[in-house]
Amino acid sequence: MADDQPLTRVTCTAPVNIAVVKYWGKRDEDLILPINSSLSVTLHQDQLKTTTTAAVSRDFTEDRLWLNGKESDIEHPRLQSCLREIRRLTRKRCSESNGEGNSDRPPFSLTYKVHIASENNFPTAAGLASSAAGYACLVYTLAKLYGVEGELSEVARQGSGSACRSMFGGFVQWLMGEEADGKDSIAQQVAPETHWPELRILILVVSAEKKPVGSTAGMQTSVKTSLLLKHRAKALVPERMAEMIRHIQQRNFEAFGKLTMQESNQFHATCLDTFPPLFYLNDTSKQVIALVHRFNAHYGKTKVAYTFDAGPNAVLFMLEETVDEFVEVVRRSFPPANNGGQFVKGLPVEAATPSEELLSAVVRDPAPGALRELLLTKPGPGPMLVGDPSAHLLGPDGLPQSYS
Amino acid sequence: MADDQPLTRVTCTAPVNIAVVKYWGKRDEDLILPINSSLSVTLHQDQLKTTTTAAVSRDFTEDRLWLNGKESDIEHPRLQSCLREIRRLTRKRCSESNGEGNSDRPPFSLTYKVHIASENNFPTAAGLASSAAGYACLVYTLAKLYGVEGELSEVARQGSGSACRSMFGGFVQWLMGEEADGKDSIAQQVAPETHWPELRILILVVSAEKKPVGSTAGMQTSVKTSLLLKHRAKALVPERMAEMIRHIQQRNFEAFGKLTMQESNQFHATCLDTFPPLFYLNDTSKQVIALVHRFNAHYGKTKVAYTFDAGPNAVLFMLEETVDEFVEVVRRSFPPANNGGQFVKGLPVEAATPSEELLSAVVRDPAPGALRELLLTKPGPGPMLVGDPSAHLLGPDGLPQSYS
């Protein structure tokens, strides 16, 4: 390789998000346009993130992809959608900047092939939706590589609907939009990650079970068969979006928490109204729900709120002041299996000794081993460019570092 | 006791019913007026029935009640509603017949106290809603005792909403009505028990668990908190009632079965949309649902349909031709615990040997002991007067036979 610049590499990271107003159902399968708006909290990348390196070189003979170190199918239609969109935006940008000099052109030809490597800092087996972070990271990284700016959430959306919300930090809404081409189906930040410093997010990872019906197939069936989903999307979500934004702006935890739980329950209700019905909550999920309600009832207010996506893991919201005590309550309710691993991960948790009154009121029928681990995190920033060259997942030869 | 007629006794039986269009939610708690109409199948009394004896005597010093042999609280408000209504109708009838002779008067004073004994031929622990049969039997028996005729379903409704549907055999609708006094909230037979001779009902009794939230409290919370229930009751049920009646009239099992399952799922969806959410289906219920869908998918048509009330037990509908094979499939999927008891009760079931193809397609992850027993029955008649004097639950002394 005689060229000065045989390889251009860019590495970025992107976060996971958890919806508090749920997205379920598409009005356009190809463009991934939803039947209702949704709203999420972006989780901090210190605990959960995807890292992606994209590289181009005139020496590459084909586009290639590695996921968590394993070569994977780059022909996946949704991944191709994102690649195509980014390349289209690059061409558009180049043609627009014609006559103004070449400063906006990428430092390489668009015909060059691309190598992409992506990995999560959390096990896929954790059952945490990784596709949102994955596609957000892919789109953000490619955009940085090609020097594209502008409405990237629309591109990420075409990889995985909820990925568009991972393009921002803090509190993010995905506006459903009205246009047929999806140009107005985009994500917007409602409040930055610094808006609510006391907010904490505790993820309860339920011990592995059978994989449930995937969300893509599930939501298709729901759209086709659930009359309650139709009503929810059309008549109920618009008001709930406005309410949720108000509660977040006012940092009203009780109202935010209650609506978050109601949203989760209503989403799972529409899954049950689907034919055949979809069950994503298992008995452990239900025990977590009952525990949260008993805990709140004991205090006479909403101190903890749950939400569940298309799987059994619980994502709990609470204020910092509640964390230590509640984690101990969870530990008593779901005694860790003696497997040597760390039970509570993420942000530090202090030991707490809840009152006997609290314990006797909320801890019932302990289920040893039902939870695999807890992960404490908080709202965090959106995708970021990584400056440190040692973070590249692809080596100077354009292959995964571990292969080099 | 020098009187010729120291004691008048009447004994009747009444059936259980299972709703296929679900009742959930009252618009009037005292009169028990529902927020939507509902429709049920009356189950045969050969398998499930309540027997009630009512007796009056001028020697009785107070109203008394025995349930399954144990003296119980006769002051229960709903039981008092039924007693009061029957006595009111008796007075009305007597005053209307004034001047036409005394033939319609009961052969005793209305001031005489009443003794009532009631028992089920199935264990309460079976988790089968016994209040419908119980109140239907109470009202029917008191009406026979006092010689009252007319709109008895309206009286039974005031004991337990669904009891009004147990006042008829076969296929029965409960019209929600519009009047504030509930005079038009009554049950009507849609088709008699002889209408669909091939229809069979298989009850899967799930092994005992914790008792869930009672239906009275549950439906109150649902009415208060579930927006999906509001929509269902107002916008969806009217059309489903009309559809269900049409499917029954046409004996269209596939359409009847599919709508029955959708109704059950939608009811449980509104329970989940309740805040705090109500879960009546447990993991065994969900396994039964999945099994039924796999069975139907294997045949490419709806041969079996499930419905669940406010508890985990499954009630399955199928045609006679499907019973033997499906029972064997259930036995393979939920191998009976080796507890010596009979696993399949009720109508006779023949041994069947399903094809290996069917078994491998539908039997997955067998759950030994998860079902306690099966009960096979069919649609049956409404309440009946028992002629045989040996059937009285109260002896000549007006006390339970076992006490005499």
PDB file of N, CA and C in Angstrom, chain A residues 209-210 225 227-229 231-232 236 240 257-258 261-262 265-270 272-277 279-284 286-287 289 293 302 306 365, chain B residues 209-210 225 227-229 231-232 236 240 257-258 261-262 265-270 272-277 279-284 286-287 289 293 302 306 365:
ATOM      1  N   GLU A 209     -34.541 -17.383  30.080  1.00  0.00           N
ATOM      2  CA  GLU A 209     -35.623 -18.290  29.719  1.00  0.00           C
ATOM      3  C   GLU A 209     -35.645 -18.422  28.202  1.00  0.00           C
ATOM      4  N   LYS A 210     -36.701 -19.053  27.737  1.00  0.00           N
ATOM      5  CA  LYS A 210     -36.854 -19.164  26.285  1.00  0.00           C
ATOM      6  C   LYS A 210     -36.985 -17.774  25.688  1.00  0.00           C
ATOM      7  N   THR A 225     -54.160  -7.470  14.360  1.00  0.00           N
ATOM      8  CA  THR A 225     -55.252  -8.128  15.094  1.00  0.00           C
ATOM      9  C   THR A 225     -55.764  -7.399  16.330  1.00  0.00           C
ATOM     10  N   LEU A 227     -57.538  -4.686  18.321  1.00  0.00           N
ATOM     11  CA  LEU A 227     -58.384  -3.490  18.258  1.00  0.00           C
ATOM     12  C   LEU A 227     -58.008  -2.514  19.372  1.00  0.00           C
ATOM     13  N   LEU A 228     -57.515  -3.060  20.478  1.00  0.00           N
ATOM     14  CA  LEU A 228     -57.113  -2.169  21.573  1.00  0.00           C
ATOM     15  C   LEU A 228     -55.862  -1.376  21.196  1.00  0.00           C
ATOM     16  N   LEU A 229     -54.940  -1.987  20.442  1.00  0.00           N
ATOM     17  CA  LEU A 229     -53.742  -1.271  20.021  1.00  0.00           C
ATOM     18  C   LEU A 229     -54.116  -0.106  19.099  1.00  0.00           C
ATOM     19  N   HIS A 231     -56.865   1.565  19.047  1.00  0.00           N
ATOM     20  CA  HIS A 231     -57.448   2.636  19.867  1.00  0.00           C
ATOM     21  C   HIS A 231     -56.366   3.372  20.651  1.00  0.00           C
ATOM     22  N   ARG A 232     -55.489   2.608  21.268  1.00  0.00           N
ATOM     23  CA  ARG A 232     -54.397   3.203  22.039  1.00  0.00           C
ATOM     24  C   ARG A 232     -53.571   4.163  21.181  1.00  0.00           C
ATOM     25  N   LEU A 236     -55.198   7.386  22.587  1.00  0.00           N
ATOM     26  CA  LEU A 236     -54.643   7.536  23.934  1.00  0.00           C
ATOM     27  C   LEU A 236     -53.205   8.068  23.958  1.00  0.00           C
ATOM     28  N   ARG A 240     -50.926  11.057  26.235  1.00  0.00           N
ATOM     29  CA  ARG A 240     -49.899  10.545  27.143  1.00  0.00           C
ATOM     30  C   ARG A 240     -48.524  11.130  26.821  1.00  0.00           C
ATOM     31  N   GLY A 257     -43.521   8.472  37.214  1.00  0.00           N
ATOM     32  CA  GLY A 257     -43.462   7.051  37.541  1.00  0.00           C
ATOM     33  C   GLY A 257     -44.781   6.348  37.302  1.00  0.00           C
ATOM     34  N   LYS A 258     -45.860   6.977  37.716  1.00  0.00           N
ATOM     35  CA  LYS A 258     -47.173   6.333  37.547  1.00  0.00           C
ATOM     36  C   LYS A 258     -47.492   6.163  36.064  1.00  0.00           C
ATOM     37  N   MET A 261     -45.499   3.368  34.477  1.00  0.00           N
ATOM     38  CA  MET A 261     -46.049   2.027  34.771  1.00  0.00           C
ATOM     39  C   MET A 261     -47.318   1.774  33.957  1.00  0.00           C
ATOM     40  N   GLN A 262     -48.172   2.775  33.879  1.00  0.00           N
ATOM     41  CA  GLN A 262     -49.414   2.594  33.113  1.00  0.00           C
ATOM     42  C   GLN A 262     -49.122   2.346  31.640  1.00  0.00           C
ATOM     43  N   ASN A 265     -47.898  -1.220  31.251  1.00  0.00           N
ATOM     44  CA  ASN A 265     -49.019  -2.150  31.371  1.00  0.00           C
ATOM     45  C   ASN A 265     -49.914  -2.112  30.137  1.00  0.00           C
ATOM     46  N   GLN A 266     -50.137  -0.928  29.611  1.00  0.00           N
ATOM     47  CA  GLN A 266     -51.033  -0.835  28.451  1.00  0.00           C
ATOM     48  C   GLN A 266     -50.383  -1.458  27.219  1.00  0.00           C
ATOM     49  N   PHE A 267     -49.090  -1.271  27.096  1.00  0.00           N
ATOM     50  CA  PHE A 267     -48.382  -1.922  25.987  1.00  0.00           C
ATOM     51  C   PHE A 267     -48.536  -3.443  26.088  1.00  0.00           C
ATOM     52  N   HIS A 268     -48.290  -3.977  27.281  1.00  0.00           N
ATOM     53  CA  HIS A 268     -48.415  -5.436  27.428  1.00  0.00           C
ATOM     54  C   HIS A 268     -49.867  -5.896  27.296  1.00  0.00           C
ATOM     55  N   ALA A 269     -50.790  -5.023  27.623  1.00  0.00           N
ATOM     56  CA  ALA A 269     -52.210  -5.341  27.413  1.00  0.00           C
ATOM     57  C   ALA A 269     -52.498  -5.504  25.922  1.00  0.00           C
ATOM     58  N   THR A 270     -51.944  -4.627  25.101  1.00  0.00           N
ATOM     59  CA  THR A 270     -52.201  -4.758  23.661  1.00  0.00           C
ATOM     60  C   THR A 270     -51.510  -6.011  23.106  1.00  0.00           C
ATOM     61  N   LEU A 272     -51.383  -8.796  24.736  1.00  0.00           N
ATOM     62  CA  LEU A 272     -52.295  -9.866  25.127  1.00  0.00           C
ATOM     63  C   LEU A 272     -53.553  -9.845  24.260  1.00  0.00           C
ATOM     64  N   ASP A 273     -53.922  -8.669  23.763  1.00  0.00           N
ATOM     65  CA  ASP A 273     -55.090  -8.545  22.892  1.00  0.00           C
ATOM     66  C   ASP A 273     -54.752  -8.953  21.458  1.00  0.00           C
ATOM     67  N   THR A 274     -53.479  -9.207  21.205  1.00  0.00           N
ATOM     68  CA  THR A 274     -53.022  -9.674  19.890  1.00  0.00           C
ATOM     69  C   THR A 274     -53.463 -11.125  19.701  1.00  0.00           C
ATOM     70  N   PHE A 275     -53.677 -11.548  18.461  1.00  0.00           N
ATOM     71  CA  PHE A 275     -54.106 -12.926  18.236  1.00  0.00           C
ATOM     72  C   PHE A 275     -53.207 -13.614  17.232  1.00  0.00           C
ATOM     73  N   PRO A 276     -52.552 -14.736  17.627  1.00  0.00           N
ATOM     74  CA  PRO A 276     -52.468 -15.290  18.987  1.00  0.00           C
ATOM     75  C   PRO A 276     -51.789 -14.303  19.938  1.00  0.00           C
ATOM     76  N   PRO A 277     -52.109 -14.422  21.220  1.00  0.00           N
ATOM     77  CA  PRO A 277     -51.609 -13.427  22.177  1.00  0.00           C
ATOM     78  C   PRO A 277     -50.096 -13.515  22.376  1.00  0.00           C
ATOM     79  N   PHE A 279     -47.055 -12.909  25.079  1.00  0.00           N
ATOM     80  CA  PHE A 279     -46.743 -12.737  26.499  1.00  0.00           C
ATOM     81  C   PHE A 279     -45.262 -12.417  26.621  1.00  0.00           C
ATOM     82  N   TYR A 280     -44.937 -11.262  27.097  1.00  0.00           N
ATOM     83  CA  TYR A 280     -43.533 -10.944  27.313  1.00  0.00           C
ATOM     84  C   TYR A 280     -43.178 -10.943  28.792  1.00  0.00           C
ATOM     85  N   LEU A 281     -44.158 -10.767  29.649  1.00  0.00           N
ATOM     86  CA  LEU A 281     -43.917 -10.783  31.094  1.00  0.00           C
ATOM     87  C   LEU A 281     -43.986 -12.218  31.578  1.00  0.00           C
ATOM     88  N   ASN A 282     -43.031 -12.653  32.362  1.00  0.00           N
ATOM     89  CA  ASN A 282     -43.153 -13.977  32.953  1.00  0.00           C
ATOM     90  C   ASN A 282     -43.466 -13.843  34.454  1.00  0.00           C
ATOM     91  N   ASP A 283     -43.480 -14.975  35.161  1.00  0.00           N
ATOM     92  CA  ASP A 283     -43.873 -14.909  36.572  1.00  0.00           C
ATOM     93  C   ASP A 283     -42.930 -14.029  37.388  1.00  0.00           C
ATOM     94  N   THR A 284     -41.637 -14.033  37.036  1.00  0.00           N
ATOM     95  CA  THR A 284     -40.705 -13.158  37.764  1.00  0.00           C
ATOM     96  C   THR A 284     -41.034 -11.683  37.495  1.00  0.00           C
ATOM     97  N   LYS A 286     -43.882 -10.469  36.890  1.00  0.00           N
ATOM     98  CA  LYS A 286     -45.089 -10.156  37.670  1.00  0.00           C
ATOM     99  C   LYS A 286     -44.763  -9.978  39.141  1.00  0.00           C
ATOM    100  N   GLN A 287     -43.800 -10.783  39.635  1.00  0.00           N
ATOM    101  CA  GLN A 287     -43.383 -10.628  41.037  1.00  0.00           C
ATOM    102  C   GLN A 287     -42.713  -9.276  41.245  1.00  0.00           C
ATOM    103  N   ILE A 289     -43.360  -6.557  39.529  1.00  0.00           N
ATOM    104  CA  ILE A 289     -44.458  -5.572  39.484  1.00  0.00           C
ATOM    105  C   ILE A 289     -45.166  -5.507  40.837  1.00  0.00           C
ATOM    106  N   HIS A 293     -45.364  -2.316  43.558  1.00  0.00           N
ATOM    107  CA  HIS A 293     -46.636  -1.759  44.051  1.00  0.00           C
ATOM    108  C   HIS A 293     -46.717  -1.836  45.578  1.00  0.00           C
ATOM    109  N   THR A 302     -45.548   7.025  44.875  1.00  0.00           N
ATOM    110  CA  THR A 302     -44.762   6.335  43.866  1.00  0.00           C
ATOM    111  C   THR A 302     -43.297   6.702  44.016  1.00  0.00           C
ATOM    112  N   TYR A 306     -41.845   0.784  37.260  1.00  0.00           N
ATOM    113  CA  TYR A 306     -41.297  -0.247  36.377  1.00  0.00           C
ATOM    114  C   TYR A 306     -41.709   0.008  34.936  1.00  0.00           C
ATOM    115  N   ASP A 365     -42.771 -14.232  49.737  1.00  0.00           N
ATOM    116  CA  ASP A 365     -42.411 -15.380  48.907  1.00  0.00           C
ATOM    117  C   ASP A 365     -41.117 -15.156  48.121  1.00  0.00           C
TER     118      ASP A 365
ATOM    119  N   GLU B 209     -52.851 -22.440  43.513  1.00  0.00           N
ATOM    120  CA  GLU B 209     -51.887 -21.373  43.756  1.00  0.00           C
ATOM    121  C   GLU B 209     -52.523 -20.366  44.688  1.00  0.00           C
ATOM    122  N   LYS B 210     -51.812 -19.271  44.858  1.00  0.00           N
ATOM    123  CA  LYS B 210     -52.380 -18.205  45.674  1.00  0.00           C
ATOM    124  C   LYS B 210     -53.675 -17.702  45.023  1.00  0.00           C
ATOM    125  N   THR B 225     -59.713   2.672  36.318  1.00  0.00           N
ATOM    126  CA  THR B 225     -58.383   3.013  35.796  1.00  0.00           C
ATOM    127  C   THR B 225     -58.093   2.596  34.352  1.00  0.00           C
ATOM    128  N   LEU B 227     -58.421   2.649  30.562  1.00  0.00           N
ATOM    129  CA  LEU B 227     -59.001   3.324  29.398  1.00  0.00           C
ATOM    130  C   LEU B 227     -59.343   2.312  28.309  1.00  0.00           C
ATOM    131  N   LEU B 228     -58.605   1.220  28.282  1.00  0.00           N
ATOM    132  CA  LEU B 228     -58.905   0.199  27.268  1.00  0.00           C
ATOM    133  C   LEU B 228     -60.224  -0.492  27.576  1.00  0.00           C
ATOM    134  N   LEU B 229     -60.529  -0.700  28.870  1.00  0.00           N
ATOM    135  CA  LEU B 229     -61.801  -1.331  29.240  1.00  0.00           C
ATOM    136  C   LEU B 229     -62.974  -0.437  28.815  1.00  0.00           C
ATOM    137  N   HIS B 231     -63.088   1.665  26.387  1.00  0.00           N
ATOM    138  CA  HIS B 231     -63.243   1.582  24.932  1.00  0.00           C
ATOM    139  C   HIS B 231     -63.884   0.253  24.531  1.00  0.00           C
ATOM    140  N   ARG B 232     -63.370  -0.831  25.134  1.00  0.00           N
ATOM    141  CA  ARG B 232     -63.914  -2.160  24.837  1.00  0.00           C
ATOM    142  C   ARG B 232     -65.416  -2.221  25.100  1.00  0.00           C
ATOM    143  N   LEU B 236     -66.475  -1.893  21.393  1.00  0.00           N
ATOM    144  CA  LEU B 236     -66.155  -3.191  20.792  1.00  0.00           C
ATOM    145  C   LEU B 236     -67.157  -4.295  21.119  1.00  0.00           C
ATOM    146  N   ARG B 240     -69.283  -7.518  18.994  1.00  0.00           N
ATOM    147  CA  ARG B 240     -68.889  -8.888  19.316  1.00  0.00           C
ATOM    148  C   ARG B 240     -70.074  -9.717  19.799  1.00  0.00           C
ATOM    149  N   GLY B 257     -65.084 -20.286  18.075  1.00  0.00           N
ATOM    150  CA  GLY B 257     -63.873 -20.546  18.854  1.00  0.00           C
ATOM    151  C   GLY B 257     -62.897 -19.393  18.786  1.00  0.00           C
ATOM    152  N   LYS B 258     -62.702 -18.854  17.600  1.00  0.00           N
ATOM    153  CA  LYS B 258     -61.738 -17.761  17.455  1.00  0.00           C
ATOM    154  C   LYS B 258     -62.206 -16.536  18.260  1.00  0.00           C
ATOM    155  N   MET B 261     -61.714 -17.006  21.992  1.00  0.00           N
ATOM    156  CA  MET B 261     -60.324 -16.787  22.431  1.00  0.00           C
ATOM    157  C   MET B 261     -59.991 -15.297  22.427  1.00  0.00           C
ATOM    158  N   GLN B 262     -60.410 -14.605  21.391  1.00  0.00           N
ATOM    159  CA  GLN B 262     -60.124 -13.165  21.321  1.00  0.00           C
ATOM    160  C   GLN B 262     -60.783 -12.421  22.479  1.00  0.00           C
ATOM    161  N   ASN B 265     -58.804 -13.095  25.643  1.00  0.00           N
ATOM    162  CA  ASN B 265     -57.551 -12.327  25.626  1.00  0.00           C
ATOM    163  C   ASN B 265     -57.813 -10.842  25.871  1.00  0.00           C
ATOM    164  N   GLN B 266     -58.862 -10.322  25.275  1.00  0.00           N
ATOM    165  CA  GLN B 266     -59.139  -8.897  25.440  1.00  0.00           C
ATOM    166  C   GLN B 266     -59.544  -8.573  26.878  1.00  0.00           C
ATOM    167  N   PHE B 267     -60.314  -9.469  27.470  1.00  0.00           N
ATOM    168  CA  PHE B 267     -60.665  -9.278  28.882  1.00  0.00           C
ATOM    169  C   PHE B 267     -59.394  -9.236  29.739  1.00  0.00           C
ATOM    170  N   HIS B 268     -58.506 -10.189  29.533  1.00  0.00           N
ATOM    171  CA  HIS B 268     -57.283 -10.207  30.345  1.00  0.00           C
ATOM    172  C   HIS B 268     -56.374  -9.023  29.999  1.00  0.00           C
ATOM    173  N   ALA B 269     -56.466  -8.538  28.773  1.00  0.00           N
ATOM    174  CA  ALA B 269     -55.717  -7.328  28.402  1.00  0.00           C
ATOM    175  C   ALA B 269     -56.220  -6.139  29.224  1.00  0.00           C
ATOM    176  N   THR B 270     -57.516  -6.026  29.395  1.00  0.00           N
ATOM    177  CA  THR B 270     -58.030  -4.892  30.178  1.00  0.00           C
ATOM    178  C   THR B 270     -57.647  -5.048  31.657  1.00  0.00           C
ATOM    179  N   LEU B 272     -54.781  -6.221  32.620  1.00  0.00           N
ATOM    180  CA  LEU B 272     -53.388  -5.790  32.639  1.00  0.00           C
ATOM    181  C   LEU B 272     -53.295  -4.269  32.504  1.00  0.00           C
ATOM    182  N   ASP B 273     -54.263  -3.681  31.833  1.00  0.00           N
ATOM    183  CA  ASP B 273     -54.299  -2.208  31.674  1.00  0.00           C
ATOM    184  C   ASP B 273     -54.848  -1.521  32.935  1.00  0.00           C
ATOM    185  N   THR B 274     -55.314  -2.325  33.862  1.00  0.00           N
ATOM    186  CA  THR B 274     -55.807  -1.816  35.149  1.00  0.00           C
ATOM    187  C   THR B 274     -54.615  -1.373  35.992  1.00  0.00           C
ATOM    188  N   PHE B 275     -54.813  -0.393  36.870  1.00  0.00           N
ATOM    189  CA  PHE B 275     -53.699   0.085  37.704  1.00  0.00           C
ATOM    190  C   PHE B 275     -54.067   0.073  39.174  1.00  0.00           C
ATOM    191  N   PRO B 276     -53.307  -0.691  40.019  1.00  0.00           N
ATOM    192  CA  PRO B 276     -52.249  -1.646  39.641  1.00  0.00           C
ATOM    193  C   PRO B 276     -52.804  -2.780  38.783  1.00  0.00           C
ATOM    194  N   PRO B 277     -51.962  -3.376  37.962  1.00  0.00           N
ATOM    195  CA  PRO B 277     -52.455  -4.377  37.015  1.00  0.00           C
ATOM    196  C   PRO B 277     -52.931  -5.658  37.694  1.00  0.00           C
ATOM    197  N   PHE B 279     -53.356  -9.717  37.236  1.00  0.00           N
ATOM    198  CA  PHE B 279     -52.910 -10.884  36.467  1.00  0.00           C
ATOM    199  C   PHE B 279     -53.727 -12.080  36.919  1.00  0.00           C
ATOM    200  N   TYR B 280     -54.496 -12.636  36.056  1.00  0.00           N
ATOM    201  CA  TYR B 280     -55.239 -13.844  36.427  1.00  0.00           C
ATOM    202  C   TYR B 280     -54.658 -15.080  35.744  1.00  0.00           C
ATOM    203  N   LEU B 281     -53.951 -14.890  34.655  1.00  0.00           N
ATOM    204  CA  LEU B 281     -53.333 -16.013  33.956  1.00  0.00           C
ATOM    205  C   LEU B 281     -51.965 -16.274  34.580  1.00  0.00           C
ATOM    206  N   ASN B 282     -51.673 -17.522  34.890  1.00  0.00           N
ATOM    207  CA  ASN B 282     -50.318 -17.815  35.357  1.00  0.00           C
ATOM    208  C   ASN B 282     -49.544 -18.541  34.255  1.00  0.00           C
ATOM    209  N   ASP B 283     -48.328 -19.002  34.583  1.00  0.00           N
ATOM    210  CA  ASP B 283     -47.520 -19.618  33.531  1.00  0.00           C
ATOM    211  C   ASP B 283     -48.180 -20.870  32.955  1.00  0.00           C
ATOM    212  N   THR B 284     -48.912 -21.616  33.790  1.00  0.00           N
ATOM    213  CA  THR B 284     -49.613 -22.798  33.267  1.00  0.00           C
ATOM    214  C   THR B 284     -50.720 -22.367  32.296  1.00  0.00           C
ATOM    215  N   LYS B 286     -50.711 -19.812  30.438  1.00  0.00           N
ATOM    216  CA  LYS B 286     -50.062 -19.407  29.189  1.00  0.00           C
ATOM    217  C   LYS B 286     -49.601 -20.625  28.393  1.00  0.00           C
ATOM    218  N   GLN B 287     -49.167 -21.667  29.114  1.00  0.00           N
ATOM    219  CA  GLN B 287     -48.775 -22.906  28.416  1.00  0.00           C
ATOM    220  C   GLN B 287     -49.978 -23.557  27.740  1.00  0.00           C
ATOM    221  N   ILE B 289     -52.613 -21.928  26.629  1.00  0.00           N
ATOM    222  CA  ILE B 289     -52.915 -21.074  25.474  1.00  0.00           C
ATOM    223  C   ILE B 289     -51.990 -21.425  24.304  1.00  0.00           C
ATOM    224  N   HIS B 293     -52.985 -23.043  20.566  1.00  0.00           N
ATOM    225  CA  HIS B 293     -52.623 -22.418  19.289  1.00  0.00           C
ATOM    226  C   HIS B 293     -51.782 -23.358  18.423  1.00  0.00           C
ATOM    227  N   THR B 302     -59.332 -23.772  13.616  1.00  0.00           N
ATOM    228  CA  THR B 302     -59.646 -23.701  15.042  1.00  0.00           C
ATOM    229  C   THR B 302     -60.474 -24.912  15.452  1.00  0.00           C
ATOM    230  N   TYR B 306     -59.940 -21.589  23.878  1.00  0.00           N
ATOM    231  CA  TYR B 306     -59.830 -21.428  25.325  1.00  0.00           C
ATOM    232  C   TYR B 306     -60.564 -20.181  25.780  1.00  0.00           C
ATOM    233  N   ASP B 365     -42.008 -29.067  26.080  1.00  0.00           N
ATOM    234  CA  ASP B 365     -41.693 -28.787  27.481  1.00  0.00           C
ATOM    235  C   ASP B 365     -42.804 -29.251  28.423  1.00  0.00           C
TER     236      ASP B 365
END
